[in-house]
Tab-separated table of C-alpha atoms in Angstrom:
chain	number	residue	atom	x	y	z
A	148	UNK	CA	22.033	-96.217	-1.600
A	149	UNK	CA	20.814	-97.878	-4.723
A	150	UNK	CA	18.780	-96.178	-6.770
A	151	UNK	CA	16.853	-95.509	-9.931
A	152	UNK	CA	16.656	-91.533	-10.594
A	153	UNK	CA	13.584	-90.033	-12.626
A	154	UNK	CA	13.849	-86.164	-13.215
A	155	UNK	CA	11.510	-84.424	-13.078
A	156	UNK	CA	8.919	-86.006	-10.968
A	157	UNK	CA	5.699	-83.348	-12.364
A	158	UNK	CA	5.602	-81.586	-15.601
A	159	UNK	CA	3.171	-79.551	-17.454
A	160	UNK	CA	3.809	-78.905	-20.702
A	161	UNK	CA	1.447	-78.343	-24.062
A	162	UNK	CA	1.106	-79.963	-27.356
A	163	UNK	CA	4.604	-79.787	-29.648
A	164	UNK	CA	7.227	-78.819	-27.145
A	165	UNK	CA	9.896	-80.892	-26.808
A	166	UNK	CA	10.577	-82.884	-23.486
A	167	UNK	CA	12.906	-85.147	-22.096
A	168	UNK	CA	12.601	-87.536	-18.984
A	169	UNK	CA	16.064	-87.924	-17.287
A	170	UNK	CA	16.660	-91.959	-15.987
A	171	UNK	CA	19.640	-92.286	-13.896
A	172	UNK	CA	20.664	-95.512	-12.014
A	173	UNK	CA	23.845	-96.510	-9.813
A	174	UNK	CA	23.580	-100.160	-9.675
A	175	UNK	CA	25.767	-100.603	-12.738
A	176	UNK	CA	23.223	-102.375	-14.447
A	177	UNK	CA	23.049	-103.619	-17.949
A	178	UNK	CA	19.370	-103.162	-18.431
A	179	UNK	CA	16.983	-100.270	-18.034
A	180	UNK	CA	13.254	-100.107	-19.384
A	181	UNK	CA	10.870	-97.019	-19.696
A	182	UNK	CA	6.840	-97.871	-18.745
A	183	UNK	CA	3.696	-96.063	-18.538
A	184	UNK	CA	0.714	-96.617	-16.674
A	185	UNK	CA	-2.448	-95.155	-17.203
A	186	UNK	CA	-5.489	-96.234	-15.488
A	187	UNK	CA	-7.145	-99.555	-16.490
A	188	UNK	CA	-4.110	-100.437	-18.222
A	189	UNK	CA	-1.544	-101.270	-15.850
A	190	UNK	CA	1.738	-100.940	-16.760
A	191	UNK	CA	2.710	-100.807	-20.184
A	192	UNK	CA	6.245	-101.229	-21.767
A	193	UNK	CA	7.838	-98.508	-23.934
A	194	UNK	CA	11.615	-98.944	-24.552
A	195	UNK	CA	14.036	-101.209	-23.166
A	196	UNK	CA	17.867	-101.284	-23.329
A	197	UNK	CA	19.963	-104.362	-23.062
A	198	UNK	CA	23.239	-102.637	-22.729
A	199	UNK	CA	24.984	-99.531	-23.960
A	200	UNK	CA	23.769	-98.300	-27.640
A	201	UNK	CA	21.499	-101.416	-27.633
A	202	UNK	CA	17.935	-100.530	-27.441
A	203	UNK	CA	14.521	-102.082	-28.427
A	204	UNK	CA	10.926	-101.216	-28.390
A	205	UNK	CA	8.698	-102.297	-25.903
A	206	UNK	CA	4.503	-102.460	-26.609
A	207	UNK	CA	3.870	-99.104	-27.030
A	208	UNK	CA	6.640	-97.127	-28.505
A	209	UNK	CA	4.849	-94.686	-30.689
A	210	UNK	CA	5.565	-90.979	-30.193
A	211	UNK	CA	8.788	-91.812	-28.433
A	212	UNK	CA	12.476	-91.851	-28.705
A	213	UNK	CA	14.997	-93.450	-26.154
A	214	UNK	CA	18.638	-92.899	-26.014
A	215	UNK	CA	21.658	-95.491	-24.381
A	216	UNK	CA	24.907	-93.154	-24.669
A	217	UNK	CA	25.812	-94.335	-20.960
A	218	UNK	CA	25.707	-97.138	-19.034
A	219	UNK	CA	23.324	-95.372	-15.826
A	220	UNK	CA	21.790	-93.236	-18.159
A	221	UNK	CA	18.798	-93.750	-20.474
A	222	UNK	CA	16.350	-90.511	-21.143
A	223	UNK	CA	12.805	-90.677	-22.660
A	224	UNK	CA	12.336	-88.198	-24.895
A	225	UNK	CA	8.831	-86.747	-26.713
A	226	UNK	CA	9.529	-84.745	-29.734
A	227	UNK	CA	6.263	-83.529	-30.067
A	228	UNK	CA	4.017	-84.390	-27.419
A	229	UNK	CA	0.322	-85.136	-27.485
A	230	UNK	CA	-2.237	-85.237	-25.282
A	231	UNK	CA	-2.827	-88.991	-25.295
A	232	UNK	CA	1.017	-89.474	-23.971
A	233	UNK	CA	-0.660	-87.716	-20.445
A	234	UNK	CA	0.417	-90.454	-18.075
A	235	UNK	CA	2.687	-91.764	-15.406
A	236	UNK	CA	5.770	-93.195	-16.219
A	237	UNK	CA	8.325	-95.141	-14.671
A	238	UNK	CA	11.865	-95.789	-15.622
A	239	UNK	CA	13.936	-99.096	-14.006
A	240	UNK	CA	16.851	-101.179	-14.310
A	241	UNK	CA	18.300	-104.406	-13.987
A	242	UNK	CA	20.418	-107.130	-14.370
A	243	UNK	CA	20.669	-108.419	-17.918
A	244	UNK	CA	18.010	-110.678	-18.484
A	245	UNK	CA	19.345	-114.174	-18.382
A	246	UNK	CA	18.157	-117.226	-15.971
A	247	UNK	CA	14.544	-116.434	-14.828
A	248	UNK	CA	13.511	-113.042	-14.847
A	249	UNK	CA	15.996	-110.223	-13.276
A	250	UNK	CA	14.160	-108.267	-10.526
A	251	UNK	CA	13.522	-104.642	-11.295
A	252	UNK	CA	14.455	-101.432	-9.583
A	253	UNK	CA	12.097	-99.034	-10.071
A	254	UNK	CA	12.250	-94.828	-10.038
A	255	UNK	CA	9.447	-93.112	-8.156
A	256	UNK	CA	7.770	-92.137	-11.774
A	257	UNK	CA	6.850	-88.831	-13.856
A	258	UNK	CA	3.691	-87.473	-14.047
A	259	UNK	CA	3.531	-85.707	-17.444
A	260	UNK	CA	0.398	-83.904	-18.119
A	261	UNK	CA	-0.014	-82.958	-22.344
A	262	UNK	CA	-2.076	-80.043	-22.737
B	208	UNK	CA	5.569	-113.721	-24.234
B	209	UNK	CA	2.607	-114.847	-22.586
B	210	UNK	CA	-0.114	-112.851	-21.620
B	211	UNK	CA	-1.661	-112.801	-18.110
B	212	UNK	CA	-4.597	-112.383	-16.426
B	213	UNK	CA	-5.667	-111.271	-12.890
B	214	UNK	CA	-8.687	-110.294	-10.733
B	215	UNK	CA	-9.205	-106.207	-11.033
B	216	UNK	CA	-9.389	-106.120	-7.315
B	217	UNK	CA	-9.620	-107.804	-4.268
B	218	UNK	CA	-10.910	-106.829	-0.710
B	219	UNK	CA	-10.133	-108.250	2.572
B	220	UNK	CA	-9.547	-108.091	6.546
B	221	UNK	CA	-6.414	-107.213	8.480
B	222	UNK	CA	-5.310	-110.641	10.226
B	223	UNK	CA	-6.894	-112.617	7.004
B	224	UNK	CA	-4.805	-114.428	4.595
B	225	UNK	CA	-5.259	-113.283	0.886
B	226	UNK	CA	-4.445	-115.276	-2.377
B	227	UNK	CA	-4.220	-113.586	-5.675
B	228	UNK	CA	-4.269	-115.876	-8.523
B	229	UNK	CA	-2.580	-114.998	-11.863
B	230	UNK	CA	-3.886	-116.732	-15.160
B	231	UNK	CA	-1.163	-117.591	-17.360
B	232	UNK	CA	-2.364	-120.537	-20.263
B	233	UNK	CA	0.488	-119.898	-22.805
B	234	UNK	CA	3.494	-119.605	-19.918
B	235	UNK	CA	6.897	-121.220	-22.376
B	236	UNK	CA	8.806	-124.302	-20.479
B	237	UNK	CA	11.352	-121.484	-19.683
B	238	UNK	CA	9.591	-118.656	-18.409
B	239	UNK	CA	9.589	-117.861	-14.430
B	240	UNK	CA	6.594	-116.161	-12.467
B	241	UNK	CA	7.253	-112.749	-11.015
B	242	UNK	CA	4.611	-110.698	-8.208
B	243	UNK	CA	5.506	-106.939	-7.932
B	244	UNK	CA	3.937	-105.000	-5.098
B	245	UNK	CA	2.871	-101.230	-6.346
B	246	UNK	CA	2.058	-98.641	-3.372
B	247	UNK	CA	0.369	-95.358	-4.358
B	248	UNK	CA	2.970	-92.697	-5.648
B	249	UNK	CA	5.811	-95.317	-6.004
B	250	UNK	CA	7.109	-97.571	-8.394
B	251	UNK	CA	6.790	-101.516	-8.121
B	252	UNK	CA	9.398	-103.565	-6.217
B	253	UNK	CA	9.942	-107.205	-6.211
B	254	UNK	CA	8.465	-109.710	-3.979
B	255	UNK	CA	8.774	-113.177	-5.395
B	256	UNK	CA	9.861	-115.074	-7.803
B	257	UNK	CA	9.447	-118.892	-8.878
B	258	UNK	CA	9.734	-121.506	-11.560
B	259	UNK	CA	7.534	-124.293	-10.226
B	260	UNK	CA	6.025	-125.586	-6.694
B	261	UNK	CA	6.437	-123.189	-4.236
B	262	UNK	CA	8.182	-120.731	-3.124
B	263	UNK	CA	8.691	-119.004	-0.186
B	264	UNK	CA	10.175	-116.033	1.377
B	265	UNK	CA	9.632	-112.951	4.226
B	266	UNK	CA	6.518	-111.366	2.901
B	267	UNK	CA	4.830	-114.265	0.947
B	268	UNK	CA	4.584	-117.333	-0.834
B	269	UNK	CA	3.989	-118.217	-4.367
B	270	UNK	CA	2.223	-121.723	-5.457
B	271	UNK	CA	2.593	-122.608	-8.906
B	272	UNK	CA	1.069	-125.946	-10.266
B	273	UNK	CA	2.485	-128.922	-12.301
B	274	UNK	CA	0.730	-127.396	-15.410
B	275	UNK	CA	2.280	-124.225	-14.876
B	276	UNK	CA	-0.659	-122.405	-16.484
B	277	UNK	CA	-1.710	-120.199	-13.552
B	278	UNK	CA	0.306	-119.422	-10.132
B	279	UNK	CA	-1.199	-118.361	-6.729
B	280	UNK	CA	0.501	-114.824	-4.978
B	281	UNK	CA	-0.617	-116.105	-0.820
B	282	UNK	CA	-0.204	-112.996	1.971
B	283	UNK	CA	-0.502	-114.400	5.058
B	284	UNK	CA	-2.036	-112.301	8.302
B	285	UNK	CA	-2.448	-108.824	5.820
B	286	UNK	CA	-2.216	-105.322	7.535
B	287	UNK	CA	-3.843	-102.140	6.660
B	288	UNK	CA	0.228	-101.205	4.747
B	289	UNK	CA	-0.102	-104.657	2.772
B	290	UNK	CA	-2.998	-102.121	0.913
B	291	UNK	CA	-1.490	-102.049	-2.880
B	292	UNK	CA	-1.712	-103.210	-6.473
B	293	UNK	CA	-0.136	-106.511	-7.364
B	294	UNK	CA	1.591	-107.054	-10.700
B	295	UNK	CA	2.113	-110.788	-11.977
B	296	UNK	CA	4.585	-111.073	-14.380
B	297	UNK	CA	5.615	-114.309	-16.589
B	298	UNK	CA	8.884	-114.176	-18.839
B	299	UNK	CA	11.698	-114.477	-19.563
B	300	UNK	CA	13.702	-117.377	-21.183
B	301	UNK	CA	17.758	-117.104	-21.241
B	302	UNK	CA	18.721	-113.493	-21.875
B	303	UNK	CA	17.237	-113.319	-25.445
B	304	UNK	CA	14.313	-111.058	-25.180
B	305	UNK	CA	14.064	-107.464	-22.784
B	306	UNK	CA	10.501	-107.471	-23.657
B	307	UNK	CA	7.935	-107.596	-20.387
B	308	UNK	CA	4.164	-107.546	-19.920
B	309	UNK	CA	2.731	-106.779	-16.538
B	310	UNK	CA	-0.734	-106.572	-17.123
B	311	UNK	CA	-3.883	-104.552	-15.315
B	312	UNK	CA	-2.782	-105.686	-11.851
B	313	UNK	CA	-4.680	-106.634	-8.673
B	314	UNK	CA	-5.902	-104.011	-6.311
B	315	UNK	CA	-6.129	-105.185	-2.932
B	316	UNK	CA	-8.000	-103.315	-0.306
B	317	UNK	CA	-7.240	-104.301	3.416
B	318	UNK	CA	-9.626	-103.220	5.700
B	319	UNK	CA	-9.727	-102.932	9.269
């Protein structure tokens, strides 16, 4: 079945301790993204990778760091967490972007509460 | 990339037809028009997708006018499950840019 894989799917965790959000997808595609979606904002665009060791930032990429080591894989990672990064977050893939927008697969999110 | 804009929310009637419209003044000639559907504790998926005209397929249809500048998400006969937030999207020209903006989103309420 295809599938985007988010790990884990609730955390609680406090100010300054590392975390990382695991992204797996088995669709063999080129392109994954990272979002977050608070309320009243919709979703929101963090990182985005166009291909193995290629990756760019999205609207709001403070106070996070993306890896692209793999071709299904591409983690989120907080080095020091705040309370404003609180949110849901999604991770998908696609298709490389090329003639009209590629439709994305999404993962069932990560709710990450900051204390 | 251009920025869109949408109702907040929407209400309406099971058995009603519902049309979402998606403001879009700054759309590029190459950019395409994307709805995602959003159901509580999930991620989005993909409904439709179109360039210009209209487009059609299983779960809706998507008008888009000769100016391009706004585009029209139309659910015909909506059940109580068609209950979600709808994302438009607009972008991207030819594989140069990963970059996407969803917006707020519309949530629509079916009632019975």
């Amino acid at each position: 079945e295809a599938q985007v894989t988010q790990n884990p799917r609730y955390l609680i965790t406090v100010t300054g301790k590392k975390l990382t959000v695991t992204c797996s997808q088995n669709m063999n595609h080129e392109y994954m993204s990272w979002y977050r979606q608070d309320p009243g904002l919709g979703l929101r665009q963090i990182y985005y990778s166009m291909n193995v060791e290629v990756t760019d930032k999205g609207d709001v990429p403070e106070g996070y760091k993306v890896s692209r080591k793999e071709k299904r894989n591409f983690p989120l990672i907080l080095e020091s967490p705040s309370p404003n990064q609180t949110s849901l977050y999604f991770c998908a893939s696609s298709e490389i972007p090329g003639q009209g927008h590629q439709p994305q697969h999404f993962g069932d999110g990560t709710r990450l509460s900051i204390l | 990339l251009a920025k869109t804009t949408q109702p907040i929310s929407m209400d309406s009637y099971e058995g009603q037809e519902v049309n979402i419209t998606c403001s879009h003044n700054n759309i590029a000639t190459n950019d395409y028009i994307t709805w995602y559907q959003q159901f509580p504790s999930q991620g989005p998926r993909f409904i439709i997708q179109g360039y210009k005209t209209k487009v059609t397929n299983e779960v809706a249809s998507l008008f888009i006018p000769a100016d391009r500048k706004s585009s029209t998400l139309s659910l015909p006969r909506v059940s109580l499950s068609d209950t979600a937030v709808y994302y438009c999207l607009v972008g991207e020209s030819s594989g140069n840019t990963g970059k996407l903006i969803f917006g707020q989103g519309t949530t629509l309420q079916v009632k019975p």
